[in-house]
Tab-separated table of C-alpha atoms in Angstrom:
chain	number	residue	atom	x	y	z
A	5	MET	CA	0.000	0.000	0.000
A	6	THR	CA	1.317	3.416	-0.962
A	7	THR	CA	1.277	5.934	1.862
A	8	PRO	CA	1.064	9.578	0.771
A	9	THR	CA	2.996	11.697	3.236
A	10	GLY	CA	1.598	14.996	2.055
A	11	THR	CA	2.971	17.951	0.142
A	12	THR	CA	5.119	20.695	1.563
A	13	THR	CA	4.943	24.349	0.629
A	14	GLY	CA	7.995	26.476	1.328
A	15	PRO	CA	7.632	29.732	3.223
A	16	ALA	CA	9.671	31.833	0.793
A	17	THR	CA	8.743	30.397	-2.596
A	18	ARG	CA	5.724	28.252	-3.285
A	19	VAL	CA	7.001	24.718	-3.900
A	20	ARG	CA	4.813	21.657	-3.704
A	21	VAL	CA	6.830	18.560	-2.853
A	22	GLY	CA	5.315	15.150	-3.488
A	23	ALA	CA	6.176	12.396	-1.006
A	24	ALA	CA	5.045	8.769	-0.901
A	25	THR	CA	6.261	5.588	0.738
A	26	SER	CA	5.345	1.914	0.792
A	27	ARG	CA	6.438	-0.907	3.106
A	28	GLY	CA	7.840	-3.961	1.362
A	29	PRO	CA	5.260	-6.776	1.279
A	30	SER	CA	7.454	-9.143	3.306
A	31	ARG	CA	8.903	-6.519	5.674
A	32	PRO	CA	7.655	-6.202	9.279
A	33	LEU	CA	7.979	-2.425	9.101
A	34	ASN	CA	9.050	0.336	6.741
A	35	ALA	CA	12.677	1.273	7.458
A	36	ASP	CA	12.793	4.061	4.858
A	37	ALA	CA	12.472	7.691	5.954
A	38	HIS	CA	12.555	11.125	4.384
A	39	ALA	CA	12.751	14.733	5.541
A	40	LEU	CA	12.279	18.215	4.112
A	41	HIS	CA	13.613	21.412	5.616
A	42	TRP	CA	13.540	25.099	4.676
A	43	HIS	CA	16.073	27.590	5.983
A	44	ARG	CA	15.992	31.219	4.863
A	45	GLY	CA	14.506	30.326	1.514
A	46	THR	CA	16.692	27.268	0.835
A	47	LEU	CA	14.971	23.909	0.527
A	48	ALA	CA	16.802	20.679	1.352
A	49	ALA	CA	15.535	17.100	1.265
A	50	ALA	CA	16.835	13.697	2.277
A	51	VAL	CA	15.863	10.063	1.769
A	52	VAL	CA	17.376	7.324	3.933
A	53	ASP	CA	16.990	3.596	3.319
A	54	GLY	CA	17.752	1.674	6.488
A	55	THR	CA	19.437	-1.711	6.146
A	56	GLY	CA	17.087	-4.194	7.774
A	57	SER	CA	13.584	-3.965	9.240
A	58	THR	CA	13.960	-3.391	12.959
A	59	PRO	CA	12.713	-0.501	15.102
A	60	GLU	CA	16.338	0.567	15.662
A	61	VAL	CA	16.947	0.793	11.923
A	62	ALA	CA	13.709	2.708	11.365
A	63	GLU	CA	14.732	5.191	14.072
A	64	PHE	CA	18.161	5.523	12.447
A	65	ALA	CA	16.478	6.400	9.148
A	66	ARG	CA	14.221	9.014	10.753
A	67	VAL	CA	17.044	10.699	12.669
A	68	THR	CA	19.611	10.740	9.863
A	69	SER	CA	17.150	12.062	7.276
A	70	ALA	CA	16.059	14.881	9.600
A	71	VAL	CA	19.601	15.893	10.531
A	72	ALA	CA	20.858	15.678	6.952
A	73	ALA	CA	18.070	17.895	5.604
A	74	ARG	CA	18.515	20.538	8.308
A	75	VAL	CA	22.279	20.754	7.829
A	76	ALA	CA	22.043	20.670	4.032
A	77	ALA	CA	19.656	23.627	4.026
A	78	ARG	CA	22.168	25.642	6.060
A	79	GLU	CA	25.408	24.348	4.543
A	80	THR	CA	25.643	21.710	1.783
A	81	PRO	CA	24.291	18.173	1.233
A	82	VAL	CA	27.806	16.759	1.667
A	83	LEU	CA	28.016	18.293	5.129
A	84	GLY	CA	24.482	17.075	5.773
A	85	VAL	CA	25.523	13.479	5.099
A	86	VAL	CA	28.622	13.837	7.270
A	87	ALA	CA	26.675	15.326	10.189
A	88	ALA	CA	23.876	12.756	9.973
A	89	SER	CA	26.227	9.788	9.843
A	90	ALA	CA	28.472	10.858	12.747
A	91	PRO	CA	26.308	9.505	15.614
A	92	TYR	CA	26.114	6.089	13.954
A	93	THR	CA	29.743	5.635	12.994
A	94	ASP	CA	31.768	3.110	14.975
A	95	LEU	CA	34.931	2.120	13.169
A	96	GLU	CA	35.795	-0.222	16.042
A	97	ASP	CA	32.671	-2.260	15.317
A	98	ALA	CA	34.075	-4.576	12.664
A	99	GLY	CA	30.872	-6.601	12.576
A	100	GLY	CA	28.744	-3.603	11.684
A	101	ALA	CA	26.083	-4.517	14.238
A	102	GLY	CA	24.727	-0.994	14.616
A	103	PRO	CA	21.904	0.473	12.507
A	104	ASN	CA	22.990	1.686	9.095
A	105	GLY	CA	21.773	2.404	5.601
A	106	ALA	CA	21.984	4.410	2.391
A	107	ILE	CA	21.349	8.144	2.158
A	108	VAL	CA	20.794	10.742	-0.555
A	109	VAL	CA	20.464	14.470	0.128
A	110	ALA	CA	19.791	17.464	-2.132
A	111	SER	CA	19.444	21.216	-1.741
A	112	VAL	CA	18.284	23.973	-4.060
A	113	ARG	CA	20.595	26.530	-5.652
A	114	ARG	CA	19.493	29.504	-7.718
A	115	GLY	CA	19.217	29.190	-11.470
A	116	GLY	CA	17.800	25.683	-11.551
A	117	TYR	CA	20.773	24.034	-9.852
A	118	TRP	CA	20.747	21.273	-7.278
A	119	ARG	CA	23.508	20.162	-4.944
A	120	ILE	CA	23.340	16.413	-4.363
A	121	ALA	CA	25.287	14.064	-2.099
A	122	HIS	CA	24.909	10.367	-1.352
A	123	ALA	CA	26.409	7.305	0.260
A	124	GLY	CA	25.015	3.927	-0.760
A	125	ASP	CA	22.329	3.193	-3.333
A	126	SER	CA	19.582	5.705	-2.605
A	127	SER	CA	19.401	7.825	-5.740
A	128	ALA	CA	18.703	11.200	-7.336
A	129	TYR	CA	17.149	11.568	-10.799
A	130	GLY	CA	16.348	14.660	-12.841
A	131	LEU	CA	13.868	15.433	-15.604
A	132	LYS	CA	15.397	17.763	-18.179
A	133	GLU	CA	14.006	20.419	-20.524
A	134	ASP	CA	13.675	18.024	-23.436
A	135	GLY	CA	11.800	15.411	-21.389
A	136	SER	CA	14.874	13.245	-20.910
A	137	LEU	CA	15.536	11.538	-17.588
A	138	HIS	CA	18.995	11.295	-16.045
A	139	ARG	CA	20.385	9.601	-12.983
A	140	PHE	CA	22.686	11.960	-11.086
A	141	THR	CA	24.042	9.385	-8.632
A	142	THR	CA	25.923	6.147	-9.153
A	143	PRO	CA	24.952	3.316	-6.768
A	144	HIS	CA	27.712	2.303	-4.376
A	145	THR	CA	27.137	-1.409	-4.841
A	146	LEU	CA	29.227	-4.388	-5.827
A	147	GLY	CA	27.013	-4.843	-8.876
A	148	GLU	CA	27.786	-1.352	-10.154
A	149	GLU	CA	31.467	-1.854	-9.451
A	150	LEU	CA	31.430	-5.035	-11.523
A	151	ARG	CA	29.753	-3.196	-14.411
A	152	GLN	CA	32.510	-0.602	-14.334
A	153	ARG	CA	34.990	-3.453	-14.689
A	154	GLY	CA	33.191	-4.701	-17.794
A	155	VAL	CA	31.239	-7.581	-16.254
A	156	PRO	CA	28.033	-8.287	-18.232
A	157	ASP	CA	24.949	-6.693	-16.713
A	158	ALA	CA	23.153	-10.017	-16.303
A	159	GLU	CA	25.956	-11.210	-14.033
A	160	ALA	CA	26.501	-7.907	-12.238
A	161	ALA	CA	22.804	-7.504	-11.402
A	162	ALA	CA	22.992	-10.438	-8.994
A	163	HIS	CA	25.220	-8.275	-6.778
A	164	ASP	CA	23.225	-5.022	-6.837
A	165	HIS	CA	21.935	-5.666	-3.314
A	166	LYS	CA	25.457	-5.662	-1.822
A	167	LEU	CA	26.361	-2.202	-0.562
A	168	ARG	CA	29.967	-1.046	-0.903
A	169	HIS	CA	29.323	2.210	0.957
A	170	ASN	CA	26.767	3.512	3.458
A	171	ALA	CA	26.267	6.174	6.115
A	172	GLY	CA	28.396	4.356	8.679
A	173	ARG	CA	31.381	4.197	6.343
A	174	VAL	CA	31.469	7.911	5.541
A	175	PRO	CA	34.624	8.596	7.649
A	176	LEU	CA	36.452	5.915	5.664
A	177	TYR	CA	35.181	6.459	2.128
A	178	GLY	CA	33.940	10.052	2.083
A	179	VAL	CA	30.844	11.463	0.427
A	180	GLU	CA	30.219	11.701	-3.298
A	181	GLY	CA	28.753	15.063	-4.256
A	182	VAL	CA	27.628	16.548	-7.574
A	183	GLN	CA	25.928	19.652	-8.893
A	184	ALA	CA	23.169	19.157	-11.461
A	185	VAL	CA	20.433	21.064	-13.255
A	186	ALA	CA	16.865	19.793	-13.579
A	187	GLY	CA	13.401	21.255	-13.408
A	188	LEU	CA	12.122	18.242	-11.516
A	189	LEU	CA	14.206	16.221	-9.050
A	190	VAL	CA	13.378	12.769	-7.704
A	191	LEU	CA	15.034	11.380	-4.572
A	192	ALA	CA	14.331	7.716	-3.916
A	193	SER	CA	15.323	4.666	-1.952
A	194	ASP	CA	16.586	1.710	-3.952
A	195	GLY	CA	13.169	0.081	-3.900
A	196	LEU	CA	12.255	2.354	-6.823
A	197	LYS	CA	13.159	0.119	-9.754
A	198	LEU	CA	11.499	0.865	-13.075
A	199	PRO	CA	12.390	0.606	-16.769
A	200	HIS	CA	13.824	3.903	-17.952
A	201	GLU	CA	10.997	4.796	-20.328
A	202	ARG	CA	8.296	3.902	-17.807
A	203	PHE	CA	9.984	6.113	-15.214
A	204	ARG	CA	10.377	9.002	-17.646
A	205	GLY	CA	6.811	8.684	-18.881
A	206	LEU	CA	5.385	8.999	-15.368
A	207	LEU	CA	7.414	12.141	-14.708
A	208	VAL	CA	6.353	13.719	-17.981
A	209	ALA	CA	2.697	12.808	-17.435
A	210	HIS	CA	2.397	13.748	-13.750
A	211	GLY	CA	5.292	16.083	-12.971
A	212	HIS	CA	2.904	19.043	-12.767
A	213	ASP	CA	1.310	17.340	-9.731
A	214	PRO	CA	4.244	16.240	-7.522
A	215	GLN	CA	2.115	14.387	-4.967
A	216	ARG	CA	0.325	12.298	-7.555
A	217	CYS	CA	3.628	11.758	-9.356
A	218	ALA	CA	5.260	10.379	-6.208
A	219	GLU	CA	2.342	8.031	-5.595
A	220	GLU	CA	2.323	6.860	-9.221
A	221	LEU	CA	6.051	6.091	-9.072
A	222	VAL	CA	5.711	4.047	-5.893
A	223	ASP	CA	2.706	2.141	-7.241
A	224	ALA	CA	4.502	1.478	-10.532
A	225	ALA	CA	7.572	0.142	-8.720
A	226	ARG	CA	5.384	-2.217	-6.717
A	227	ALA	CA	3.546	-3.354	-9.850
A	228	HIS	CA	6.913	-3.912	-11.530
A	229	GLY	CA	7.823	-6.406	-8.815
A	230	SER	CA	9.730	-4.416	-6.176
A	231	ARG	CA	9.570	-6.242	-2.827
A	232	ASP	CA	11.599	-3.670	-0.934
A	233	ASP	CA	10.450	-0.600	0.961
A	234	VAL	CA	9.972	2.248	-1.534
A	235	THR	CA	10.156	5.956	-0.760
A	236	VAL	CA	9.978	8.755	-3.324
A	237	LEU	CA	10.220	12.549	-3.165
A	238	VAL	CA	9.287	14.575	-6.262
A	239	ILE	CA	10.590	18.138	-6.018
A	240	PRO	CA	10.096	20.908	-8.602
A	241	HIS	CA	12.881	23.458	-8.661
A	242	PRO	CA	11.468	26.811	-7.499
A	243	ASP	CA	13.440	28.729	-10.149
A	244	ARG	CA	12.876	26.526	-13.156
A	245	PRO	CA	9.981	24.401	-14.412
A	246	ALA	CA	10.792	20.981	-15.807
A	247	THR	CA	10.513	22.264	-19.382
A	248	THR	CA	13.222	24.951	-19.267
A	249	CYS	CA	16.676	24.683	-20.788
A	250	SER	CA	19.327	23.052	-18.625
A	251	THR	CA	22.791	21.558	-18.612
A	252	ASP	CA	24.159	19.167	-16.017
A	253	GLU	CA	27.408	20.229	-14.381
A	254	ARG	CA	29.671	18.834	-11.696
A	255	THR	CA	31.216	22.247	-11.140
A	256	ASP	CA	30.769	25.609	-12.851
A	257	ASP	CA	33.251	24.691	-15.559
A	258	GLU	CA	33.513	20.870	-15.544
A	259	PRO	CA	30.655	19.026	-17.274
A	260	ARG	CA	29.507	15.818	-15.607
A	261	PRO	CA	28.579	12.803	-17.762
A	262	GLU	CA	24.921	11.873	-17.409
A	263	GLY	CA	23.801	8.349	-16.616
A	264	THR	CA	20.603	6.346	-16.946
A	265	THR	CA	18.165	5.183	-14.346
A	266	GLY	CA	20.328	2.131	-13.737
A	267	PRO	CA	19.567	-1.591	-13.556
A	268	GLU	CA	16.282	-3.079	-12.495
A	269	GLU	CA	15.952	-4.741	-9.114
A	270	PRO	CA	18.115	-7.875	-8.642
A	271	ALA	CA	17.044	-11.011	-6.863
A	272	GLY	CA	17.666	-11.207	-3.144
A	273	ARG	CA	17.741	-8.632	-0.359
A	274	ARG	CA	20.130	-5.704	-0.128
A	275	GLN	CA	22.944	-6.183	2.346
A	276	PRO	CA	26.277	-4.552	3.180
A	277	ASP	CA	29.263	-6.057	1.397
A	278	PRO	CA	32.078	-6.725	3.907
A	279	ARG	CA	34.876	-6.205	1.405
A	280	VAL	CA	36.608	-2.846	1.209
A	281	PRO	CA	35.743	-0.920	-1.970
A	282	ALA	CA	38.565	-0.043	-4.293
A	283	GLY	CA	39.454	3.623	-4.624
A	284	ALA	CA	38.582	6.669	-2.584
A	285	ARG	CA	35.246	8.445	-2.750
A	286	GLN	CA	35.246	12.029	-3.891
A	287	VAL	CA	34.443	14.550	-1.178
A	288	VAL	CA	32.866	17.784	-2.316
A	289	GLY	CA	32.200	20.630	0.105
C-alpha cells in the first residue's frame, strides 16, 4: 500500500513537494524515511533507506534524514551526510552490528541548480528540458562496481543488493557530491526500480502534480515487482519548471557525464558487502 505523506509548501517560494512511501510486502515495518527542511529560503531534502527492518533501523532512518536535511539547508548536502552519519559511525565495530543504511540528500541553488550528495544506493534523478531523464548518482554497490569493470549486466545484477558504501562508512570512504540542473528532481530509496521509459513517462505525465507523481512512481515500482520498501520525493525546482533549458554540471566549468536510471531490481535482499571498496570516494564541500 502506498502511503502519501503529504505535500510541503515552502515559506519563501511556493514549492509543492510530493512524497510517498510503501512498506515492502514481506517486511515487518518500513525502514525508509525522508525529511524536508527550509532555511531562509533554501529547501533541502533527504531520503534514507535503512538496512534491515527493525525498530532501531527505522529510528536511524528518521534521525539521519532529519539531521541531513537541516544541515544541508544551512550548509551543503555533503556536510548534511557527514553530520547525519556521525552519531552512527563506529569504526571499532568490525561486525557492523549498529543500525545503518543508504542516504541521498539534495538542496536547491538559484538558477535551476541542485547540490546532491549520497552514500550507498539511494538515488537522485532529474527530468530535463527536453523530457529526458537522467540519474545523477551512481549506486555504491558491488554490482555497479562489476559493471565498471566490464562484467556483463546479467551477471553484475545479482550483486546489486550488496552495498559497498553507506552512512556508517562515511569517515572511511567520504561522500560523493555533484551539482546538477533539472526542473524536476526525484530522490528515492533503492526500492524504486522501473524501466527507464516507464519512469520518464510517469514524470512527464504527472510532474505538474508532484504528490500524484510520487504516488504513481511508488505504485509502478510495486507493480513492476519491487519487494523492498519504496520511498519517493518529487521536487520541482522553485526557479525553473521541468521544461526549461538546462545543462548538467559537476562544477561551474567541468561538465559531468549523465547516466541512466540504472539496472532493475536484482534477486535477493540488499545487504552490506564486507569487502573494502577499491578507490577513494570524492568529497565535495
